[in-house]
Amino acid sequence: QVQLVESGGGLVQAGGSLRLSCAASGSIFSINTVAWYRQEPGQQRELVASITRGNSPSYADSVKGRFTISRDNAKNTVYLQMMSLKPEDTAVYYCNADVRSSRFTVSSNYWGQGTQVTVSS
């Protein structure tokens, strides 16, 4: 089994910065694409950014130029550096990862429990 634990959320003023972390633990052979999603109350979960195992990032238009996704494969951790935060970035942020538990298995998809980011105006 694999666990994803997000951390780094909190309350910040508009224009401020936060760095989210997503640490994977458990039975891990390799971690493929990892993504950050966010969800506001009553809204659908939306993709914010993703990064492949080969470190190729992708961003939603709403965060391009402000957010940076990165990964440390040695630590099984993915980061989301968020800068120039806006009130509309307020949401619960979730980590999602495709993980292979062994060389003999295909990857499975996992979600973290989420971390709240609140940006005040």
Steps between C-alpha positions, in 0.01 A plus 500: 500500500609857433427814698522856375527773762468866408633779716577870478153646469384792707375856503687762298429850378450573133837532329662260741654158448462146625676175421301181511663160539367157410695215657439144388568203724429131511558237236664703223698370203456810287288812488384611159297814437408704807241774490356767723127563490290750689138512598280777633179419690227393261735502204665227297857409568727670247848416382756760602834351395663169422849365455615184329766265628734662250436842660280641226256746661159615387282779642146625489476836326379660823828429681759523223784730596401495868522132602792263455480124541812298572594158631773333700494136396749403770257625764183388320376855541340750266478871570273778384652844544220755485583867458298816446203328658152632433177458697371281217779251577321419824411130500590162639803376310535128433795296386443219250756245388539193282715255693642159422546288810731250331656424165238229455194724538341777299459842657209590723360845563502656845368817662616687806266636765537862391635817653311827532636813336326826587601828338358812660446822307 
